[in-house]
Short mmCIF file of C-alpha atoms in Angstrom, two decimals:
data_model
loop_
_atom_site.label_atom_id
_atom_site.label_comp_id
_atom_site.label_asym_id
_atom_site.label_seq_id
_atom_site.Cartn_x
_atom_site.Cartn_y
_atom_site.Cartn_z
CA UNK A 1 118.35 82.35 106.43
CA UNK A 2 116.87 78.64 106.31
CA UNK A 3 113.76 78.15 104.25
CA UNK A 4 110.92 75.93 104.77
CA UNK A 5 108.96 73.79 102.29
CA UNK A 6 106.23 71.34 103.86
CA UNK A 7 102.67 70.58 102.86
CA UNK A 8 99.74 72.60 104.42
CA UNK A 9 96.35 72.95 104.46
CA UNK A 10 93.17 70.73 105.77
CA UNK A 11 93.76 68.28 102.63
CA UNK A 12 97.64 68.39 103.49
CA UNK A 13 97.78 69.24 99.79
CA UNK A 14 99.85 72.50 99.63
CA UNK A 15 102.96 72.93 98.93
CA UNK A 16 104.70 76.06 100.67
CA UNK A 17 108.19 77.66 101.20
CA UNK A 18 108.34 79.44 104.07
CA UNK A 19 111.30 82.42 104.22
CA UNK A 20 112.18 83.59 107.83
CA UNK A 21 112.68 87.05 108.34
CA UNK A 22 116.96 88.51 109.13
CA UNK A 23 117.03 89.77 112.62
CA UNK A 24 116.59 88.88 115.86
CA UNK A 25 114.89 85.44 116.18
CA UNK A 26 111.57 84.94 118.24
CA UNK A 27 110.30 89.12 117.58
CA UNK A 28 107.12 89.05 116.32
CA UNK A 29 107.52 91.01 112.51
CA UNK A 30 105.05 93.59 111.13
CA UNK A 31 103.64 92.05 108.68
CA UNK A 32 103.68 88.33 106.53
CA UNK A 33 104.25 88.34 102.77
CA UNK A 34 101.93 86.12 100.66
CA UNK A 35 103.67 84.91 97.55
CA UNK A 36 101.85 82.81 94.70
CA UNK A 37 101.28 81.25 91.32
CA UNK A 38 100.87 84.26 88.54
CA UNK A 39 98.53 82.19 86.24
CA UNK A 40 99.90 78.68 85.80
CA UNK A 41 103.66 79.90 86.76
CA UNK A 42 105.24 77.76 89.97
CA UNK A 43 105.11 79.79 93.49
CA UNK A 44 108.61 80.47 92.47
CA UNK A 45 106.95 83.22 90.41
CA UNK A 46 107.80 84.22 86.48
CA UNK A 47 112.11 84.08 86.20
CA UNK A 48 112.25 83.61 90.05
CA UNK A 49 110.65 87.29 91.40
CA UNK A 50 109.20 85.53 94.13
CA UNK A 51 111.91 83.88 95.46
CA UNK A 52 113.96 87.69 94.83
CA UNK A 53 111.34 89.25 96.67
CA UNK A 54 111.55 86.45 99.43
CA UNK A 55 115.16 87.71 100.00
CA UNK A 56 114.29 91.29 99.62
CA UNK A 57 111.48 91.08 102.38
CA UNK A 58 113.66 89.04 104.98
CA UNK A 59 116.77 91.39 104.65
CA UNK A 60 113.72 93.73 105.35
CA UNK A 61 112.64 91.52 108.93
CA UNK A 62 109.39 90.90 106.67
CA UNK A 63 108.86 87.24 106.96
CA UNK A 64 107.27 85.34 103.65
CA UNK A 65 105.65 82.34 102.26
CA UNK A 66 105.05 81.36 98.57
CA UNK A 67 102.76 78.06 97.83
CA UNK A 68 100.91 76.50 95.11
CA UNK A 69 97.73 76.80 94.41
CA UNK A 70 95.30 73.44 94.28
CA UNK A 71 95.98 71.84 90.90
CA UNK A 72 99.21 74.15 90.36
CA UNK A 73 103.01 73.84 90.53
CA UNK A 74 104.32 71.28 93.17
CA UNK A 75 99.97 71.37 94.81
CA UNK A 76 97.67 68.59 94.00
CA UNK A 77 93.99 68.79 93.35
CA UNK A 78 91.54 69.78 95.90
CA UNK A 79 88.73 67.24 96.36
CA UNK A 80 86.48 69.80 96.90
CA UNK A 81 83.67 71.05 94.80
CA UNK A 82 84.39 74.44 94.94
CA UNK A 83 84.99 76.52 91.39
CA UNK A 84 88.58 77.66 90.79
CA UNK A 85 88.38 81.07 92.17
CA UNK A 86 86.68 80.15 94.80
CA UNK A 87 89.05 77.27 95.66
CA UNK A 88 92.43 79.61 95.26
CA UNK A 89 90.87 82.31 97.55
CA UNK A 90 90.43 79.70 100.32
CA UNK A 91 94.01 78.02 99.84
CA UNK A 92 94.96 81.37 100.22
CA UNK A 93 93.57 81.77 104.02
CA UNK A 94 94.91 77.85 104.76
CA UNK A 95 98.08 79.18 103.85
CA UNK A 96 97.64 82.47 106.22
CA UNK A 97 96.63 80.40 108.54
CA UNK A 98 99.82 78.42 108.37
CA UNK A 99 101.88 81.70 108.24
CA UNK A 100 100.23 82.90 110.93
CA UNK A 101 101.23 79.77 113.39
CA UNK A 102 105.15 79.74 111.85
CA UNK A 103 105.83 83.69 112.44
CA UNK A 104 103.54 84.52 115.08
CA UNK A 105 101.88 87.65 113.19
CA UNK A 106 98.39 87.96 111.73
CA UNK A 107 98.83 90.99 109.46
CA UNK A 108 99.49 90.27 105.69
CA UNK A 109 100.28 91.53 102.58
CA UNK A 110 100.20 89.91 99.02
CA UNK A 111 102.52 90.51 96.08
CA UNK A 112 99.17 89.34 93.12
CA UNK A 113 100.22 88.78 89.68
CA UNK A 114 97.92 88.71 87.44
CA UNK A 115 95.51 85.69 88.59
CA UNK A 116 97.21 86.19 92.10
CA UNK A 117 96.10 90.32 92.37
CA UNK A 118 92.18 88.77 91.87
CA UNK A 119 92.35 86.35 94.24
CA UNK A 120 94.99 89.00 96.67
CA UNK A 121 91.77 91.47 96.52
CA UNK A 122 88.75 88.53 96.88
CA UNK A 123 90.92 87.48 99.63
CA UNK A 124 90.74 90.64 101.40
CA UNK A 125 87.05 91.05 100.97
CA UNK A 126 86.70 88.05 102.80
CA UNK A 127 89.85 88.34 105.79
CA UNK A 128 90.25 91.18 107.48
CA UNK A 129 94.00 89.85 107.78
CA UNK A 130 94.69 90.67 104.29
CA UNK A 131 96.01 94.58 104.81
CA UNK A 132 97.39 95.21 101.73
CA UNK A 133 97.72 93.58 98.29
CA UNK A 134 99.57 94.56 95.28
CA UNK A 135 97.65 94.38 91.93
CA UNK A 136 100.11 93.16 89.49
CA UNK A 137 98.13 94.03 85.71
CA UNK A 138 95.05 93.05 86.98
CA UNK A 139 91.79 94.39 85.70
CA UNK A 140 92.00 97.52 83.35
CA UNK A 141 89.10 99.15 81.63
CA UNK A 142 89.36 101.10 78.21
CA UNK A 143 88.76 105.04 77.95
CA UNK A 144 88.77 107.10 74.50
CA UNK A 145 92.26 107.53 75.09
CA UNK A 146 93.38 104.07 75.79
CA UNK A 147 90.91 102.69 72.77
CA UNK A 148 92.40 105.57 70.20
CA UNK A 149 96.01 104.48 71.39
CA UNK A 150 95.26 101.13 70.48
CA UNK A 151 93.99 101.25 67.32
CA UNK A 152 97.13 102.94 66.57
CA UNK A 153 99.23 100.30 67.74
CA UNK A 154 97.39 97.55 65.77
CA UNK A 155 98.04 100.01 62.74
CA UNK A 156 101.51 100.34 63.71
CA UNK A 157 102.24 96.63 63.55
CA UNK A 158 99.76 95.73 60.52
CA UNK A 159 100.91 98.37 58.63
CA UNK A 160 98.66 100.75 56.58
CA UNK A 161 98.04 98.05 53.61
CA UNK A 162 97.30 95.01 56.35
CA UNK A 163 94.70 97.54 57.97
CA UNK A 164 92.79 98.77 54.99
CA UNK A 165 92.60 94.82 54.04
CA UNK A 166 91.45 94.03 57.54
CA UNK A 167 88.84 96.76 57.90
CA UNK A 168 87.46 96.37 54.15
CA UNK A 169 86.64 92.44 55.38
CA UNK A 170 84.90 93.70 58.57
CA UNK A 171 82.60 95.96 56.68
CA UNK A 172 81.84 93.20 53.95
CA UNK A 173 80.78 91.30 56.83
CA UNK A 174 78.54 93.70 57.90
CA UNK A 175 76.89 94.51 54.17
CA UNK A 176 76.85 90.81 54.12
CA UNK A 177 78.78 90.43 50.99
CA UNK A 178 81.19 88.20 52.70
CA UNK A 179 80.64 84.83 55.05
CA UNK A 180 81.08 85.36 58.32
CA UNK A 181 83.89 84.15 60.23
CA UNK A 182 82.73 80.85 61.58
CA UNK A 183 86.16 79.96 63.48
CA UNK A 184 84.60 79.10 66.88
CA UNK A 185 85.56 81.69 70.19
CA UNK A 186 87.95 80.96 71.99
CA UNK A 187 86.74 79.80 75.41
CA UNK A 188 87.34 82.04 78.53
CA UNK A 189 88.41 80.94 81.98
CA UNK A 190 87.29 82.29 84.76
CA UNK A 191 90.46 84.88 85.82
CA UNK A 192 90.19 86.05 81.76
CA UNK A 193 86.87 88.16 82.48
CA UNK A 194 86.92 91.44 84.10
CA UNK A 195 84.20 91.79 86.00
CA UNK A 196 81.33 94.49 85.18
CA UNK A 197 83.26 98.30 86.24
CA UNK A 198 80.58 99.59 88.48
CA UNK A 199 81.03 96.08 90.57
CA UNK A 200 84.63 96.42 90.50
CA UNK A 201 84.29 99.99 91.95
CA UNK A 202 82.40 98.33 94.42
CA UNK A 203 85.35 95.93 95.81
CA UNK A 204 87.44 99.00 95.97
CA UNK A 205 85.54 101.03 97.80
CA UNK A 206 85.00 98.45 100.21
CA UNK A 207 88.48 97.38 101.07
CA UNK A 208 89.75 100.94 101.25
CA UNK A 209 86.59 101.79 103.65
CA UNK A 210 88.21 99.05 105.38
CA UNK A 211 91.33 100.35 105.57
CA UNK A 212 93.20 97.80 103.24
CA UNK A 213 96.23 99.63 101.31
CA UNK A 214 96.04 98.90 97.45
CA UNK A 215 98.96 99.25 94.53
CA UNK A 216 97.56 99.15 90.91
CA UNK A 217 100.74 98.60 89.08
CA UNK A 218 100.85 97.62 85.25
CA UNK A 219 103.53 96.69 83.12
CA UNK A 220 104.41 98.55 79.71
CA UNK A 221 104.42 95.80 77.59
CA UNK A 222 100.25 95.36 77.33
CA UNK A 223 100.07 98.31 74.62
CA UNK A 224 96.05 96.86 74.38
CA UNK A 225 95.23 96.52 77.56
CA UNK A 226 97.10 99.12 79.74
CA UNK A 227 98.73 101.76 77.55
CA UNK A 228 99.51 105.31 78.75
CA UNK A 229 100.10 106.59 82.38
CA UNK A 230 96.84 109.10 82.35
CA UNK A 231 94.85 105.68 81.43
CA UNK A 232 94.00 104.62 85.44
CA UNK A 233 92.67 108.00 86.48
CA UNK A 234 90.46 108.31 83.40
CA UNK A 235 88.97 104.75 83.73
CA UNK A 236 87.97 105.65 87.63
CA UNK A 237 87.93 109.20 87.38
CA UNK A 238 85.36 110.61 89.89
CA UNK A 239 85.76 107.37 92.28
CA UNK A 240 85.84 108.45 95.90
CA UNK A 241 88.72 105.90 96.83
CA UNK A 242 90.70 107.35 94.10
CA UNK A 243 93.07 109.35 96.40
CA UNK A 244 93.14 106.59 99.08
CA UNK A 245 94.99 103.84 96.73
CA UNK A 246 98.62 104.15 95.19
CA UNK A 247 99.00 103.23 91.22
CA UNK A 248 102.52 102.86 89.06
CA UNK A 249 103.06 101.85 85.83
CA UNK A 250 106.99 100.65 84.80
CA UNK A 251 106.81 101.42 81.02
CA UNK A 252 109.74 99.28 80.38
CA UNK A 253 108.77 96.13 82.43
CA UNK A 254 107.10 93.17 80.72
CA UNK A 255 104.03 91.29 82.49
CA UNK A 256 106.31 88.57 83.41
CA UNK A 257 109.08 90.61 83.99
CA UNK A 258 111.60 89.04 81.97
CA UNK A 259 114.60 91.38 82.27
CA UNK A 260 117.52 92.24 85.01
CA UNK A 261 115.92 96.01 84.83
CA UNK A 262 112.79 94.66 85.12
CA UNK A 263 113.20 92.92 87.83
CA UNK A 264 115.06 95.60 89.89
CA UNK A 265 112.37 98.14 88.80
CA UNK A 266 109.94 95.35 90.46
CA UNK A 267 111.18 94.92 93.51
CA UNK A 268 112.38 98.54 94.26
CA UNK A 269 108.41 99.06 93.34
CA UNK A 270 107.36 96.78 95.66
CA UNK A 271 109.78 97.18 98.69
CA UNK A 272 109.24 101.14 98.48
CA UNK A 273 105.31 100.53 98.39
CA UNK A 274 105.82 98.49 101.57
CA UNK A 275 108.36 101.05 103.09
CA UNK A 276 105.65 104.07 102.72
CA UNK A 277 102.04 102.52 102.69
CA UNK A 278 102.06 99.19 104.34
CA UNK A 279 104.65 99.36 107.05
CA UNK A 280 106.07 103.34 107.15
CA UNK A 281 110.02 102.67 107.82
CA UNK A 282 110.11 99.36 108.35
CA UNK A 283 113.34 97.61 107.23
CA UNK A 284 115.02 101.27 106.19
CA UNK A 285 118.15 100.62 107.85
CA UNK A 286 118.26 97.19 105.46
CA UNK A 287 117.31 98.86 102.25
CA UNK A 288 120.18 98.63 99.08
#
């Protein structure tokens, strides 16, 4: 297997690593897997996943490529005047459309983490290439549950004294018997906001009308912002789509998935999503 790395894009400002699929040379492959930056990480994704999913998908005859996004990891700047989100989503297609002309197929799937899953899904609301995209602890919306679960986490780890302190502050506040906390917000960028549910609902019903496979996947280590296993059904419960897209959660996995375990529960994940939902069978005979 020989890898790839050249610039791409209109601006020539890309930088992408282009894995060949195992197999017989010149045959067209199902599908192309789209590999990027998870937040500010390199293309060679948090402790090297990418590049172990790279290998995974080739033994698999699934060609790959994982860039850079403008201003990130090996990329320069675009000069355009796009915003950020806007800018990612269309190095996204540049880089599809590079994929496309190296392996010959225009069927794709991405592997979004974090920041990558929102642009993965904007991507697909825009390219009807985009078939499938897996949504790596992307947005998650509390319930009773989730909210209840939390509180008793931040309990957990101020400890019964720390709390009491905490909340007696708070309600000074309120009475106004106490200044208020003047520290200044911290600023939000534009991949830290969820947008509002209902529109979010939207997207999803949209791609899966449109036939795009979907994998909600969270990690176990978020215990207040994804915290028990009933959590995804209860924050979409009701949702026509609902039985159309696939969810896991790997309790013992970290967001960047730090660990050997972690990243074998990843990738067998991933490669078993692909197997079932995105291309039934395909590489079976390769799997192990």
């Amino acid at each position: 297997m020989q890898e790839q790395t050249r610039t791409v894009g209109a601006e020539g400002h890309l930088v992408a690593t282009f894995t060949p699929a195992q197999g017989a040379p010149g045959a067209a492959p199902p599908v192309v897997a789209v590999l990027s930056n998870s937040g500010v990480i390199p293309r060679g994704g948090p402790h090297r996943i990418n590049v172990l999913l790279a290998r995974e998908f080739a033994a698999m005859g699934i060609p790959s490529v994982r860039f850079d996004m403008s201003g990130l990891g090996d990329s320069q700047r675009s000069d355009s005047t796009r915003s950020v989100t806007e800018q990612w989503v269309a190095d996204t297609r540049e880089v599809m459309d590079a994929a496309q002309a190296q392996f010959g197929c225009a069927r794709f799937v991405m592997v979004g983490l974090c920041s990558g899953a929102i642009i993965g899904h904007l991507v697909a609301l825009e390219d009807p290439r985009m078939r499938a995209v897996l949504l790596w602890d992307m947005y998650a919306y509390p319930t009773l549950q989730s909210r209840l679960r939390k509180l008793a986490f931040k309990i957990g780890r101020a400890g019964l004294l720390g709390s009491a302190q905490k909340a007696g502050v708070m309600l000074l506040r309120q009475l106004r018997l106490m200044p208020p906390d003047d520290a200044p917000a911290k600023p939000k960028g534009e991949m830290s906001v969820s947008p509002p549910k209902d529109e979010f609902m939207g997207r999803v019903d949209r791609l899966t009308n449109q036939g795009v496979e979907l994998l909600f996947a969270y990690c176990g280590g978020q215990p207040e912002w994804f915290n028990h296993r009933g959590q995804f059904a209860a924050m979409f419960a009701g949702q026509p789509w609902l039985p159309k897209v696939s969810f896991e959660l790997l309790e013992t996995t970290d967001h960047l998935i730090t660990s050997g375990p972690a990243k074998r529960a990843f990738i067998e994940m991933t490669t078993g999503w692909v197997r079932e939902r995105v291309v039934p069978g395909v590489g079976a005979a390769s799997s192990g």
